[in-house]
Coordinates of N, CA and C in Angstrom, one line a residue:
M17 N 95.9 120.3 50.3 CA 95.6 118.9 50.5 C 94.6 118.8 51.8
R18 N 93.6 118.1 51.6 CA 92.6 118.0 52.8 C 93.1 116.9 53.8
R19 N 92.7 117.1 55.0 CA 93.1 116.1 56.0 C 92.7 114.7 55.6
G20 N 93.6 113.7 55.8 CA 93.3 112.4 55.4 C 93.8 112.0 54.0
E21 N 94.1 113.0 53.1 CA 94.6 112.7 51.8 C 96.1 112.5 52.0
M22 N 96.6 111.6 51.2 CA 98.0 111.2 51.3 C 98.7 111.4 49.9
D23 N 100.0 111.7 50.0 CA 100.8 111.7 48.9 C 102.3 111.4 49.4
E24 N 103.3 111.2 48.6 CA 104.6 110.9 49.1 C 105.1 111.8 50.1
A25 N 104.9 113.1 49.8 CA 105.5 114.2 50.7 C 104.8 114.1 52.1
R26 N 103.5 113.9 52.1 CA 102.8 113.8 53.4 C 103.2 112.5 54.2
V27 N 103.4 111.4 53.5 CA 103.8 110.2 54.1 C 105.2 110.4 54.7
K28 N 106.1 111.0 54.0 CA 107.5 111.3 54.5 C 107.4 112.2 55.7
E29 N 106.6 113.2 55.7 CA 106.4 114.1 56.8 C 105.9 113.3 58.0
L30 N 104.9 112.5 57.9 CA 104.4 111.8 59.0 C 105.4 110.7 59.5
A31 N 106.2 110.1 58.6 CA 107.2 109.1 58.9 C 108.3 109.8 59.8
D32 N 108.6 111.1 59.4 CA 109.6 111.8 60.3 C 109.1 112.0 61.6
I33 N 107.8 112.2 61.8 CA 107.3 112.5 63.1 C 107.0 111.1 63.9
W34 N 106.4 110.2 63.3 CA 105.9 109.0 64.0 C 106.8 107.7 63.7
G35 N 107.7 107.8 62.8 CA 108.5 106.6 62.5 C 108.0 105.8 61.3
G36 N 108.7 104.7 61.0 CA 108.3 103.9 59.8 C 107.3 102.9 60.1
D37 N 106.9 102.7 61.3 CA 105.9 101.6 61.6 C 104.5 102.3 61.7
L38 N 103.7 102.0 60.8 CA 102.3 102.6 60.8 C 101.5 102.4 62.0
R39 N 101.8 101.4 62.8 CA 101.0 101.1 64.0 C 101.2 102.2 65.1
R40 N 102.3 102.9 65.0 CA 102.6 104.1 65.9 C 101.9 105.4 65.5
W41 N 101.4 105.4 64.3 CA 100.8 106.6 63.8 C 99.4 106.8 64.4
P42 N 98.9 108.1 64.3 CA 97.5 108.3 64.6 C 96.5 107.4 63.7
V43 N 95.5 107.0 64.2 CA 94.7 106.0 63.5 C 94.2 106.5 62.1
A44 N 93.8 107.7 62.0 CA 93.2 108.3 60.8 C 94.3 108.4 59.8
D45 N 95.5 108.9 60.2 CA 96.6 109.1 59.3 C 97.1 107.7 58.9
A46 N 97.2 106.8 59.7 CA 97.7 105.4 59.4 C 96.8 104.8 58.4
A47 N 95.5 104.9 58.5 CA 94.5 104.3 57.6 C 94.7 104.8 56.3
A48 N 94.8 106.2 56.2 CA 95.0 106.9 54.9 C 96.3 106.5 54.2
A49 N 97.4 106.3 55.1 CA 98.7 106.0 54.5 C 98.7 104.5 54.1
R50 N 98.0 103.6 54.7 CA 97.9 102.3 54.3 C 97.1 102.2 52.9
A51 N 96.1 102.9 52.8 CA 95.3 103.0 51.5 C 96.2 103.5 50.4
W52 N 97.0 104.5 50.7 CA 97.8 105.1 49.7 C 98.9 104.2 49.3
A53 N 99.5 103.5 50.4 CA 100.6 102.5 50.1 C 100.1 101.4 49.2
V54 N 98.9 100.9 49.3 CA 98.3 99.8 48.5 C 98.3 100.4 47.1
A55 N 97.8 101.5 46.9 CA 97.7 102.1 45.5 C 99.1 102.5 44.9
N56 N 100.1 102.8 45.8 CA 101.4 103.3 45.3 C 102.5 102.6 46.1
P57 N 102.7 101.2 45.9 CA 103.7 100.5 46.7 C 105.1 101.1 46.5
G58 N 105.5 101.4 45.3 CA 106.9 101.9 45.2 C 107.2 103.2 45.9
P59 N 106.4 104.2 45.7 CA 106.6 105.5 46.4 C 106.4 105.3 48.0
A60 N 105.5 104.4 48.3 CA 105.3 104.2 49.8 C 106.6 103.6 50.4
D61 N 107.2 102.6 49.7 CA 108.4 102.0 50.3 C 109.5 103.1 50.4
R62 N 109.6 103.9 49.4 CA 110.6 105.0 49.4 C 110.4 106.0 50.5
A63 N 109.1 106.3 50.7 CA 108.8 107.3 51.7 C 109.0 106.8 53.1
L64 N 108.9 105.5 53.4 CA 109.0 104.9 54.7 C 110.4 104.3 54.9
F65 N 111.2 104.2 53.9 CA 112.5 103.6 54.0 C 113.4 104.2 55.0
E66 N 113.7 105.5 54.9 CA 114.6 106.2 55.9 C 114.0 106.1 57.3
A67 N 112.7 106.3 57.5 CA 112.1 106.2 58.9 C 112.3 104.8 59.4
R68 N 112.2 103.8 58.6 CA 112.4 102.4 59.1 C 113.9 102.2 59.5
Q69 N 114.8 102.7 58.7 CA 116.2 102.5 59.0 C 116.5 103.3 60.4
L70 N 116.0 104.4 60.5 CA 116.2 105.2 61.8 C 115.6 104.4 62.9
D71 N 114.4 103.9 62.8 CA 113.7 103.1 63.8 C 114.6 101.9 64.2
A72 N 115.2 101.2 63.2 CA 116.1 100.1 63.5 C 117.3 100.5 64.2
A73 N 117.9 101.6 63.9 CA 119.1 102.1 64.5 C 118.9 102.5 65.9
L74 N 117.7 103.1 66.1 CA 117.4 103.5 67.5 C 117.1 102.3 68.4
E75 N 116.5 101.2 67.8 CA 116.3 100.0 68.6 C 117.6 99.3 68.9
A76 N 118.5 99.3 68.0 CA 119.8 98.6 68.2 C 120.7 99.3 69.1
S77 N 120.5 100.6 69.3 CA 121.5 101.4 70.1 C 121.3 101.0 71.6
P78 N 122.3 101.1 72.4 CA 122.2 100.8 73.8 C 121.4 101.8 74.6
R79 N 120.7 101.4 75.5 CA 119.9 102.3 76.3 C 120.8 103.0 77.3
P80 N 120.7 104.3 77.3 CA 121.6 105.0 78.3 C 121.1 104.8 79.8
E81 N 122.1 104.6 80.6 CA 121.9 104.4 82.0 C 122.5 105.6 82.8
V82 N 121.8 106.2 83.8 CA 122.3 107.2 84.5 C 123.0 106.7 85.8
S83 N 124.3 107.1 86.0 CA 125.0 106.6 87.1 C 124.5 107.4 88.4
M84 N 124.7 106.7 89.5 CA 124.4 107.4 90.8 C 125.2 108.7 90.9
A85 N 126.4 108.7 90.5 CA 127.4 109.9 90.6 C 126.8 111.0 89.9
L86 N 126.2 110.8 88.6 CA 125.7 111.8 87.9 C 124.4 112.3 88.5
R87 N 123.6 111.4 89.0 CA 122.3 111.7 89.7 C 122.7 112.6 90.9
D88 N 123.6 112.3 91.7 CA 124.0 113.1 92.9 C 124.5 114.5 92.5
R89 N 125.3 114.5 91.4 CA 125.8 115.8 90.9 C 124.7 116.7 90.4
V90 N 123.6 116.2 89.8 CA 122.5 117.0 89.3 C 121.7 117.5 90.5
I91 N 121.6 116.6 91.5 CA 120.8 117.0 92.7 C 121.5 118.1 93.4
A92 N 122.8 118.0 93.6 CA 123.6 118.9 94.3 C 123.6 120.3 93.5
A93 N 123.8 120.2 92.2 CA 123.7 121.4 91.4 C 122.4 122.1 91.5
S94 N 121.3 121.5 91.5 CA 120.0 122.1 91.6 C 119.8 122.7 93.0
G95 N 120.3 122.1 94.0 CA 120.3 122.7 95.4 C 121.1 124.0 95.4
A96 N 122.4 123.9 94.8 CA 123.2 125.2 94.7 C 122.5 126.3 93.9
A97 N 121.8 125.9 92.9 CA 121.0 127.0 92.1 C 119.8 127.5 92.8
G98 N 119.5 127.0 94.0 CA 118.3 127.5 94.7 C 117.0 126.8 94.4
L99 N 117.1 125.7 93.7 CA 115.9 125.0 93.3 C 115.6 124.0 94.4
K100 N 114.3 123.8 94.6 CA 113.9 122.8 95.6 C 112.8 122.0 95.1
A101 N 112.6 120.8 95.7 CA 111.6 119.9 95.2 C 110.2 120.5 95.2
R102 N 109.5 120.2 94.2 CA 108.1 120.7 94.1 C 107.2 119.9 95.0
D103 N 106.2 120.6 95.6 CA 105.2 119.9 96.3 C 104.2 119.2 95.2
G104 N 103.8 118.1 95.4 CA 103.1 117.3 94.4 C 101.7 118.0 94.0
L105 N 101.1 118.8 94.9 CA 99.8 119.3 94.6 C 99.8 120.8 94.6
S106 N 99.1 121.4 93.6 CA 99.0 122.8 93.5 C 98.0 123.3 94.6
A107 N 98.1 124.6 94.8 CA 97.2 125.2 95.9 C 95.7 125.0 95.5
A108 N 95.4 125.2 94.2 CA 94.0 125.0 93.8 C 93.5 123.5 94.0
L109 N 94.4 122.6 93.8 CA 94.0 121.2 93.9 C 94.0 120.9 95.5
K110 N 94.8 121.5 96.2 CA 94.7 121.3 97.7 C 93.4 121.8 98.3
R111 N 93.0 123.0 97.7 CA 91.8 123.6 98.2 C 90.6 122.7 97.7
L112 N 90.7 122.2 96.5 CA 89.6 121.4 96.1 C 89.4 120.1 96.9
F113 N 90.6 119.5 97.3 CA 90.5 118.3 98.2 C 89.9 118.7 99.6
W114 N 90.4 119.9 100.0 CA 89.9 120.3 101.4 C 88.4 120.6 101.3
I115 N 87.9 121.2 100.3 CA 86.5 121.5 100.2 C 85.7 120.1 100.0
G116 N 86.3 119.2 99.3 CA 85.7 117.9 99.1 C 85.6 117.1 100.5
G117 N 86.7 117.2 101.3 CA 86.7 116.6 102.6 C 85.7 117.2 103.5
V118 N 85.5 118.5 103.4 CA 84.5 119.2 104.2 C 83.1 118.6 103.8
G119 N 82.9 118.5 102.5 CA 81.6 118.0 102.0 C 81.3 116.6 102.5
W120 N 82.3 115.7 102.5 CA 82.2 114.4 103.0 C 81.9 114.3 104.5
A121 N 82.5 115.2 105.2 CA 82.3 115.3 106.7 C 80.8 115.8 106.9
A122 N 80.4 116.8 106.2 CA 79.0 117.3 106.3 C 78.0 116.2 106.0
A123 N 78.2 115.5 104.9 CA 77.3 114.4 104.5 C 77.3 113.3 105.6
A124 N 78.5 113.0 106.2 CA 78.5 112.0 107.2 C 77.8 112.4 108.5
C125 N 77.9 113.7 108.9 CA 77.2 114.2 110.0 C 75.7 114.3 109.8
A126 N 75.2 114.7 108.6 CA 73.9 114.7 108.3 C 73.3 113.3 108.3
G127 N 74.0 112.3 107.9 CA 73.6 111.0 107.9 C 73.5 110.4 109.4
I128 N 74.3 110.8 110.2 CA 74.2 110.4 111.6 C 73.1 111.0 112.3
V129 N 72.9 112.3 112.0 CA 71.7 113.0 112.7 C 70.4 112.4 112.1
F130 N 70.3 112.3 110.8 CA 69.1 111.7 110.3 C 68.8 110.3 110.8
G131 N 69.9 109.5 110.8 CA 69.7 108.1 111.4 C 69.3 108.0 112.8
T132 N 69.9 108.9 113.7 CA 69.5 108.8 115.1 C 68.1 109.3 115.2
T133 N 67.7 110.4 114.5 CA 66.3 110.9 114.6 C 65.3 109.9 114.1
L134 N 65.6 109.4 113.0 CA 64.7 108.4 112.4 C 64.6 107.1 113.3
G135 N 65.8 106.7 113.8 CA 65.9 105.5 114.6 C 65.0 105.7 115.9
S136 N 65.2 106.9 116.5 CA 64.4 107.1 117.8 C 62.9 107.2 117.5
Q137 N 62.5 107.8 116.3 CA 61.1 107.9 116.0 C 60.5 106.5 115.7
I138 N 61.3 105.7 115.0 CA 60.8 104.3 114.7 C 60.7 103.5 116.0
A139 N 61.6 103.7 116.9 CA 61.6 103.0 118.2 C 60.3 103.4 119.0
A140 N 60.0 104.7 119.0 CA 58.9 105.2 119.7 C 57.6 104.7 119.1
E141 N 57.5 104.6 117.8 CA 56.3 104.1 117.1 C 56.1 102.5 117.4
Q142 N 57.2 101.8 117.4 CA 57.2 100.4 117.7 C 56.6 100.2 119.2
Q143 N 57.2 101.0 120.1 CA 56.8 100.9 121.4 C 55.3 101.2 121.6
T144 N 54.8 102.3 120.9 CA 53.4 102.6 121.0 C 52.5 101.5 120.4
D145 N 52.9 100.9 119.3 CA 52.2 99.8 118.7 C 52.1 98.6 119.7
L146 N 53.2 98.3 120.3 CA 53.3 97.2 121.3 C 52.4 97.5 122.5
V147 N 52.3 98.7 123.0 CA 51.5 99.0 124.1 C 50.0 98.9 123.7
L148 N 49.7 99.4 122.6 CA 48.3 99.3 122.1 C 47.9 97.9 121.9
E149 N 48.8 97.1 121.3 CA 48.5 95.6 121.0 C 48.2 94.9 122.4
Q150 N 49.0 95.2 123.3 CA 48.9 94.6 124.7 C 47.6 95.0 125.3
A151 N 47.2 96.3 125.1 CA 45.9 96.8 125.7 C 44.8 96.1 125.0
L152 N 44.8 95.9 123.7 CA 43.7 95.2 123.0 C 43.6 93.7 123.4
V153 N 44.7 93.1 123.5 CA 44.8 91.7 123.9 C 44.2 91.6 125.3
A154 N 44.6 92.5 126.3 CA 44.1 92.5 127.6 C 42.6 92.8 127.7
G155 N 42.2 93.8 126.8 CA 40.8 94.2 126.8 C 39.9 93.1 126.3
M156 N 40.3 92.3 125.4 CA 39.6 91.1 124.9 C 39.4 90.1 125.9
D157 N 40.5 89.9 126.7 CA 40.4 88.9 127.7 C 39.3 89.3 128.8
D158 N 39.3 90.5 129.2 CA 38.4 91.0 130.1 C 36.9 90.9 129.6
T159 N 36.7 91.2 128.4 CA 35.3 91.1 127.8 C 34.9 89.6 127.7
M160 N 35.8 88.8 127.4 CA 35.5 87.4 127.3 C 35.1 86.8 128.6
V161 N 35.8 87.3 129.6 CA 35.5 86.8 131.0 C 34.2 87.3 131.5
L162 N 34.0 88.6 131.3 CA 32.7 89.2 131.8 C 31.5 88.8 130.9
G163 N 31.7 88.4 129.7 CA 30.6 88.1 128.8 C 30.0 86.8 129.1

């Protein structure tokens, strides 16, 4: 049978895996099962019946709650067995974060150096322009007076 083709055995197999509600199935399998169910309503109902009953029983059953005493016993037993809490990050991930941090710091330093260099150059050019402008204005005044 090719992928996407359905028969009663395949629907039962998928119902055992995903349950009787086709909305929980992978999209391609659910679409193929719906198409097969439209063409074969009797076998489709038989194929999904047990899965729907199991789904209903699981929904009706009480949710288990873990007591604090059980939690404490499990933690104590794990400590006695030599187990310890895991560090949240692996060594490779820590190294990646470290390298990334170094990259950000280098980019920030380059930005500061570039900004101060460019800023001082722009300030020097503005000061030169101002001096030249004042010299031209002063030069015009002298020519006008002498002329």
